[in-house]
XYZ file of C-alpha atoms in Angstrom:
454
model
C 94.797 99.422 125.928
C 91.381 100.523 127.516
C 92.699 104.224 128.254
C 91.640 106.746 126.214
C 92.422 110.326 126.708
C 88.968 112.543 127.045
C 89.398 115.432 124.630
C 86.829 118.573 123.809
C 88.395 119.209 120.720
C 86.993 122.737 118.675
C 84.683 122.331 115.810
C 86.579 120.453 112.598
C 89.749 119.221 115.272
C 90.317 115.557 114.782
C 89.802 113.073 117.643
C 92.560 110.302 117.071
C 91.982 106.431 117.819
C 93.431 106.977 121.426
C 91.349 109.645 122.471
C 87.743 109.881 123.213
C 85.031 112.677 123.912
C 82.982 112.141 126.944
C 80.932 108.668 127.116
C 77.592 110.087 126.190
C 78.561 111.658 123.330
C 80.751 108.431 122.335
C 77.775 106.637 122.427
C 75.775 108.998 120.744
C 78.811 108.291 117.534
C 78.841 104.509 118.073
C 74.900 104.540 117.862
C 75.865 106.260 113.935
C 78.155 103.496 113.602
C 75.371 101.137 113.992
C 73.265 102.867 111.573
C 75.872 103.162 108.836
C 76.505 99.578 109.056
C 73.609 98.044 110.033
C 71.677 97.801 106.510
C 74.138 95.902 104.280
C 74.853 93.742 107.768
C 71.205 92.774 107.476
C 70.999 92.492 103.841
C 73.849 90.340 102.748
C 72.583 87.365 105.012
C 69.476 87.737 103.575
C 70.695 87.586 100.065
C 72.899 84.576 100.738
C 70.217 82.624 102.812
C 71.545 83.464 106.168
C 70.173 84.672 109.555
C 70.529 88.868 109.580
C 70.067 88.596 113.682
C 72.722 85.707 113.764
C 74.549 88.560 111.140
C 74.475 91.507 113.688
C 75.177 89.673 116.868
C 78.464 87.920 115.328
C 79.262 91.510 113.540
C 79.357 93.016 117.697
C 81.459 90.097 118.948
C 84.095 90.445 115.623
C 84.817 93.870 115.492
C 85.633 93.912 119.435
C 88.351 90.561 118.566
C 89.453 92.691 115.684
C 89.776 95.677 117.739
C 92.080 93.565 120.315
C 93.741 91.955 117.561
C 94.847 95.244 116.409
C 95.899 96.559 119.998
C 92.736 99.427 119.730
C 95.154 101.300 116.897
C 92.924 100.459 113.760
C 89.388 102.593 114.303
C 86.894 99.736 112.208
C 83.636 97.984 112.263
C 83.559 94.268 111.163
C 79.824 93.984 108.899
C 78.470 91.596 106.504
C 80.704 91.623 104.039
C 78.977 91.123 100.408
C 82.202 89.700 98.069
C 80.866 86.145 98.824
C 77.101 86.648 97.750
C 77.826 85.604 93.847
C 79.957 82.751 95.079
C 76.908 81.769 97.761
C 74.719 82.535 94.883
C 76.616 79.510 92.655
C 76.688 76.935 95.511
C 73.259 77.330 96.222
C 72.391 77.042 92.490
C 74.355 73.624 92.501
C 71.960 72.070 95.240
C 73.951 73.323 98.176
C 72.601 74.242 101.111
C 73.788 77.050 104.073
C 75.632 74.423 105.682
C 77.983 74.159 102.560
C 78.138 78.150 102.323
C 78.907 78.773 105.393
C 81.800 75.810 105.281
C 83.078 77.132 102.414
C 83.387 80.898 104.139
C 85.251 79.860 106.750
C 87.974 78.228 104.784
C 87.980 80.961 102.683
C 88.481 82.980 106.160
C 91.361 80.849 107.258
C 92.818 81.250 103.608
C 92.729 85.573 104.915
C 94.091 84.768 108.456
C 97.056 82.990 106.893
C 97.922 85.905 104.312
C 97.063 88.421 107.041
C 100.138 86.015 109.431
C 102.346 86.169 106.184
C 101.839 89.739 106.010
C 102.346 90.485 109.729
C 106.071 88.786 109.962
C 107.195 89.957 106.243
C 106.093 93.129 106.630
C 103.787 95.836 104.811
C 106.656 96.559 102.348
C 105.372 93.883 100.174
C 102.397 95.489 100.289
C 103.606 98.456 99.204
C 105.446 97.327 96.441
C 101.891 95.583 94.898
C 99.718 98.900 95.783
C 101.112 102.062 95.780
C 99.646 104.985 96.020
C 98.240 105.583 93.083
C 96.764 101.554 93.095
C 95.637 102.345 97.028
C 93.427 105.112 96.164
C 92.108 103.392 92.899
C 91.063 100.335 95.475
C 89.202 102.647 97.999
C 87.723 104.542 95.074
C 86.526 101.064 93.943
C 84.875 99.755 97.005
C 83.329 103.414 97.793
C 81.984 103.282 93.813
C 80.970 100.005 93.518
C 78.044 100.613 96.220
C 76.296 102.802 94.157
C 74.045 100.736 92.324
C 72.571 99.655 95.691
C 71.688 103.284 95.994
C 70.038 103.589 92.295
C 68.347 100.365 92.039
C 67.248 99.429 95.851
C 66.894 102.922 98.309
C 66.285 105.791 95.915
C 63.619 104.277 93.371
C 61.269 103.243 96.824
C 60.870 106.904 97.393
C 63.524 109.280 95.808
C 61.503 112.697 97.329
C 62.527 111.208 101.082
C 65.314 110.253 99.622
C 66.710 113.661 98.038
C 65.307 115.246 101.145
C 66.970 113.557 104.024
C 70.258 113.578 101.346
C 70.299 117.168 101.791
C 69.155 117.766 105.304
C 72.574 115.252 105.561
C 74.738 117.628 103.788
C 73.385 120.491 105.288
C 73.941 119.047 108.827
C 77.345 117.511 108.235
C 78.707 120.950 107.001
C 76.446 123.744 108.751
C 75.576 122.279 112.331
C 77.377 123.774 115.311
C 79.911 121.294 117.208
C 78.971 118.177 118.246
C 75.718 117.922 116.069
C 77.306 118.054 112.730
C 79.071 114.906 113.945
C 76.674 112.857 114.173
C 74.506 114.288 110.809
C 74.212 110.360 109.708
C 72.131 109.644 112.689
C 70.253 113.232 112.754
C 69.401 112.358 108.666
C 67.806 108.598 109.869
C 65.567 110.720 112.505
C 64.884 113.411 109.785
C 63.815 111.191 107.480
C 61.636 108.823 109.234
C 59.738 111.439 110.689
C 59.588 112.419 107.001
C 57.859 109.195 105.758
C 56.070 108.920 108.687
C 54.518 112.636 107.707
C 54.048 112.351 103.863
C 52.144 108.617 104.892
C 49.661 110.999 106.848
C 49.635 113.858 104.379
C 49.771 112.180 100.744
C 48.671 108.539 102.083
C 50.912 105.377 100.675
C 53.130 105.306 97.963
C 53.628 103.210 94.612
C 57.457 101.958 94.227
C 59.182 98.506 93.724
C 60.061 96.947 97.364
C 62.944 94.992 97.365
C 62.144 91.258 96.305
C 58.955 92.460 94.728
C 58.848 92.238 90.880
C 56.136 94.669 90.370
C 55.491 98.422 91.836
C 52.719 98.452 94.633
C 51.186 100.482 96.988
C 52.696 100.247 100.715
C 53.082 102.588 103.540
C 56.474 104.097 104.020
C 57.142 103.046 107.350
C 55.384 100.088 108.445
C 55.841 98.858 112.094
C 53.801 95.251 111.281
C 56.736 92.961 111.620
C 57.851 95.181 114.749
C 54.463 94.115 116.772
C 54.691 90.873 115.910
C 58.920 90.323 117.118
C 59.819 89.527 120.731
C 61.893 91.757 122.997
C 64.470 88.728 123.696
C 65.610 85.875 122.164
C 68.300 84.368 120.606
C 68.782 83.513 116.986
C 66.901 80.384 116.499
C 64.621 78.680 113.908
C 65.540 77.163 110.886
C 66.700 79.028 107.619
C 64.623 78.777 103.964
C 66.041 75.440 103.387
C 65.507 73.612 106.760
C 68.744 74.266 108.008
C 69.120 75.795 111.367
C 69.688 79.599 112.089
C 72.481 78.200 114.362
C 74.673 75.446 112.473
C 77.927 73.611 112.079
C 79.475 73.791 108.437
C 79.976 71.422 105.835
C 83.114 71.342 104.015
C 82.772 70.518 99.816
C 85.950 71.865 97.683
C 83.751 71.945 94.681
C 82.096 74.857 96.892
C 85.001 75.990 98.491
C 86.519 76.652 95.166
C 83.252 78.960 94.487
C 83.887 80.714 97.171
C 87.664 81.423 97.462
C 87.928 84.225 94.716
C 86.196 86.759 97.626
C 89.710 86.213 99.476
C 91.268 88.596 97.096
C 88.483 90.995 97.522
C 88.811 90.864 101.374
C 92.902 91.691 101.138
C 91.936 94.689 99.114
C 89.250 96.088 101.464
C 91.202 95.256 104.545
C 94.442 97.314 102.781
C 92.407 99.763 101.673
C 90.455 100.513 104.862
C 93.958 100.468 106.811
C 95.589 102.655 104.032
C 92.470 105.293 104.233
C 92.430 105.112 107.884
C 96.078 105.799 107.910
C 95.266 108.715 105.702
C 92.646 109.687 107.537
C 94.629 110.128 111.445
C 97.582 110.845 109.671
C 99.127 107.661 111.793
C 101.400 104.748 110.002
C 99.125 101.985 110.564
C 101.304 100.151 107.880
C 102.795 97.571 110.766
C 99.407 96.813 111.532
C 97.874 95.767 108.448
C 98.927 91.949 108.738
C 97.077 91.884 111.980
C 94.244 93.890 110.411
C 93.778 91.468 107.555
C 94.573 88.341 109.672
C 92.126 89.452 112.341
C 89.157 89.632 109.433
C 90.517 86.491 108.264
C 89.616 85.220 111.823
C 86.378 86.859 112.586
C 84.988 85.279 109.260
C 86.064 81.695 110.206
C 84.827 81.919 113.623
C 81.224 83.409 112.602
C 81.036 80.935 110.171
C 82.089 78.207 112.289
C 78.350 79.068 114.161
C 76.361 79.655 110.941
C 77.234 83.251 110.835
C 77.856 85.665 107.976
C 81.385 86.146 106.770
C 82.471 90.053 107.579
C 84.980 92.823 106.182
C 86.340 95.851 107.358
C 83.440 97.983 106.318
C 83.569 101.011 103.899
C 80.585 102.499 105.244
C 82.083 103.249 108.680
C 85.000 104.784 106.854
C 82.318 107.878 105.644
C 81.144 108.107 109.136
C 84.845 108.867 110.434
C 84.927 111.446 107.103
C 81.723 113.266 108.290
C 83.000 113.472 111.693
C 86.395 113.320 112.123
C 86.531 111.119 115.269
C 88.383 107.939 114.994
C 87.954 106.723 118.680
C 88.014 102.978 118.856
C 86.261 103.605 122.049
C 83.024 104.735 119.713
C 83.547 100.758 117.635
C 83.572 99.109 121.253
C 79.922 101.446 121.747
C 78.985 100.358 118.621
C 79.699 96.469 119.032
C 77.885 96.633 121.885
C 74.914 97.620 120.397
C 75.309 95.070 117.646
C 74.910 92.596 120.269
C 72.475 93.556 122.129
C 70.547 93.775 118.542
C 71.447 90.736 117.794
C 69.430 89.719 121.134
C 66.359 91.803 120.660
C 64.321 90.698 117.761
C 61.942 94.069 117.918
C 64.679 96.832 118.415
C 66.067 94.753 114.922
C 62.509 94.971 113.925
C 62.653 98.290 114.541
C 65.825 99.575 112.407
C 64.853 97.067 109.479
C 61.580 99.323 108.914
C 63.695 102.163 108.376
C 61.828 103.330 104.637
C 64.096 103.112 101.815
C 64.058 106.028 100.960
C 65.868 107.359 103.753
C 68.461 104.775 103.361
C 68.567 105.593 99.707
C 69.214 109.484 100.895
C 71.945 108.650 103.827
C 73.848 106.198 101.856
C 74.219 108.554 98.555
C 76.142 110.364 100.458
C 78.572 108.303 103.045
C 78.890 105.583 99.717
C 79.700 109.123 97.630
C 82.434 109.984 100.241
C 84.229 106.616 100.712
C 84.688 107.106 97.176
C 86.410 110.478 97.128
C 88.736 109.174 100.253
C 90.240 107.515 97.397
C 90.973 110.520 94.729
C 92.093 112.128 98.934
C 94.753 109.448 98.522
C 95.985 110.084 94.956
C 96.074 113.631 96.357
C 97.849 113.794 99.461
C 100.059 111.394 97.914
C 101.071 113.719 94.689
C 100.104 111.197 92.217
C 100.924 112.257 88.925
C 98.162 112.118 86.664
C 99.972 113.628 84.091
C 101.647 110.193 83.949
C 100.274 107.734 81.550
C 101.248 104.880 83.928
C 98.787 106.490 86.545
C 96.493 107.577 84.032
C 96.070 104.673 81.957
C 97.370 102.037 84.228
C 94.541 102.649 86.343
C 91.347 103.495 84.116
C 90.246 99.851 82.923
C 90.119 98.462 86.529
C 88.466 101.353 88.159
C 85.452 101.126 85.348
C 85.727 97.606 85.181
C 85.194 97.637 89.120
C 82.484 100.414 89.105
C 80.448 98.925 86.538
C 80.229 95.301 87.308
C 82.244 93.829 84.557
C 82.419 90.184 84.992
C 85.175 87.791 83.351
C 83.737 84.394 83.357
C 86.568 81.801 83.986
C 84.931 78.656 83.767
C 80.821 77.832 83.917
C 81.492 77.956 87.353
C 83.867 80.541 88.278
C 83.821 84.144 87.177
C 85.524 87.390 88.892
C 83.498 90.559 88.933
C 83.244 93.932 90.476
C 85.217 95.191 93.129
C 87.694 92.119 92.995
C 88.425 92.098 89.125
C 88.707 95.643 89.309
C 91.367 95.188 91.620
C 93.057 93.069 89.949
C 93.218 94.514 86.966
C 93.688 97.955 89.015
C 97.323 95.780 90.034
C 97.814 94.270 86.839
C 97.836 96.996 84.470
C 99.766 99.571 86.812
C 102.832 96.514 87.245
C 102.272 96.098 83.011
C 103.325 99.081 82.727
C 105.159 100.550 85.668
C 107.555 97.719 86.039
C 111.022 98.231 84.611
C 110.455 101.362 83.136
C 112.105 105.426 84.394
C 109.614 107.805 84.889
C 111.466 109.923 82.402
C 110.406 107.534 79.698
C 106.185 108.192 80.192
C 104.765 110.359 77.566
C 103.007 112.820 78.683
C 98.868 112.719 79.213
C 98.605 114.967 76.049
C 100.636 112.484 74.191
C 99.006 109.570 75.067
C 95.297 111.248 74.828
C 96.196 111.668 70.784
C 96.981 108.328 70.622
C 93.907 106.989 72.140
């Protein structure tokens, strides 16, 4: 399982999961692995109240059990995943503290594992049969879409010239860059751009823009290395979160909370099919009897970081842009990069380090890879032939995909309300089977038809 063959493939040839270029440059692509993943693996704890160190270390150690789980034949990085936050978000505003989130994760995580068993010994034809195709690509579409706010409202506004700037220096050096260079453009535009900052801080001074947390615009330095002096080299997580519970904890098991909580399952089971589906896409391999391990493996990581006082984690869409830019799906580059989670994890500074990337460069880097985990979806719809010209495809799919995109929430109960990328889903499901189920596909109008109608 530890055998990859060493390939030199030509400029724009695919490297599949079972091959590898040499180990420097594999490093060099799990290194952009870390940086694709590493800001919403250190934001998402610190939106639900959790360590981001504890985050990154436990992010290393899952995605090399998933990786063995999955016998090395599903490229993926295990990261913070954010489908909990509005369910953390409730418990805490009911008086309960990490402890209870974090025990309320990793049931929800067991919940996953079990699904991801049933999955594994009935097979992905049921999966099939609930997302097809044309559902598939809606889902990936979804979870590549849905990230876009983050882009609008957190990276771009903090400095959108960076921002546009180290965009296109991205673009230029994904498409235009001899060889090995354009495949690593992600980690090329984080260089470029803090280089950037650190040159318009020198030539135009500090800037005015809303920081994250901050309520009001004020005037900061782009990159600021203050919290990187003050961080030691080594250390474990330690210390005690904002409300006294410590960094490292055992959970605390409430079904009032769990209940909160267990909606993000559903969420999980689409990312998890949808990262195997576009992966399958992507190396043109049948991953399909893999994707009960693959979602049972996730189910697994999140119970056993939570079990510590970690952060639950998902497949992660980001990574799947990475492998679009570069077309090299070597697991051998996620064991690099898990690595290198780790040893984060350990070093408080280097963390210190990558957190003072400036915003703006994240806001330029992620405009893109969150643009083209999107379109890996409509890649679905189109290496798959789906018939847009079909109502059911055309219709079926158009409430859940907005509904997804733009944050829609359908409040169940005071407590209990499904939003963004999992009611999208849903309805994504619900109103393809509506109207799919029992019905020839000589009987669908056609898309002319049905647009006078509308």
């Amino acid at each position: 399982m530890f055998k990859w063959d060493v390939v030199d493939p030509a400029p724009g040839e695919a490297v599949a999961p079972h091959q590898r270029l040499s180990w420097g440059k594999t490093a060099g692509l799990g290194a952009q692995h870390v940086v694709a993943m590493f800001g919403a693996t250190f934001v998402f704890p610190l939106v639900m109240g959790l360590d981001p160190n504890l985050a990154i270390m436990f992010s290393g150690i899952c995605t090399i059990l998933f990786l063995l789980i999955c016998n090395n034949k599903v490229p993926s990085y295990l990261g913070t995943s954010a489908s909990f936050v509005a369910g953390v978000a409730a418990i805490r505003a009911q008086g309960g503290d990490s402890a209870d989130v974090t025990g309320a994760i990793m049931v929800s995580g067991i919940v996953l594992l079990l699904v991801g068993v049933l999955i594994h010994f009935l097979g992905a034809g049921m999966i099939h049969k609930i997302l097809p195709p044309a559902v598939t690509g809606a889902v990936v579409m979804l979870i590549g879409f849905n990230l876009a706010p983050v882009v609008a409202t957190i990276y771009w506004p903090q400095d959108q010239w960076v921002a546009l700037l180290t965009a296109a220096f991205m673009v230029v050096a994904a498409c235009l860059f001899p060889g090995f260079w354009s495949r690593i453009a992600v980690f090329l535009a984080l260089i470029f751009g803090y280089l950037l900052s650190w040159l318009f801080d020198n030539v135009f001074g500090q800037i005015t823009s809303v920081l994250p947390g901050s309520p009001d615009a004020v005037a900061h330095d782009r990159v600021s290395w203050s919290g990187v002096s003050a961080a030691d080299w080594i250390g474990f997580p330690s210390g005690d979160l904002a409300d006294g519970v410590s960094v490292v904890h055992g959970p605390s098991f409430s079904l009032t909370f769990i209940l909160l909580v267990l909606p993000g399952v559903i969420a999980l089971i689409a990312e998890n099919t949808g990262h195997v589906k576009a992966v399958s896409e992507m190396t043109g391999q049948d991953l399909d009897p893999y994707m009960g391990r693959a979602i049972g493996a996730d189910g697994f990581a999140t119970a056993l970081a939570s079990a510590f006082g970690g952060s639950p984690t998902t497949t992660y869409a980001e990574n799947i842009g990475v492998m679009g830019a570069t077309k090299v799906y070597s697991t051998a580059a996620y064991y690099v990069a898990a690595a290198v989670a780790i040893l984060l994890g350990l070093c408080p500074k280097f963390g210190a380090i990558v957190s003072a990337t400036p915003g703006g460069v994240l806001g330029g880097i992620t405009v893109v890879l969150y643009g083209m985990i999107g379109l890996i979806g409509a890649k679905i719809w189109v290496e798959n032939g789906v018939d847009f010209g079909d109502p059911v495809n055309l219709v079926g799919l158009a409430g859940g995909i907005i509904a997804g995109i733009g944050g829609v929430t359908l409040e169940i109960t005071d407590d209990f309300e499904l939003s963004g990328i999992a009611l999208g889903t849903i309805l994504v499901i619900v109103f393809y089977h509506l109207v799919d189920r029992g019905r020839g596909r000589g009987q669908h109008r056609g898309a002319d038809e049905v647009t006078k109608a509308l």
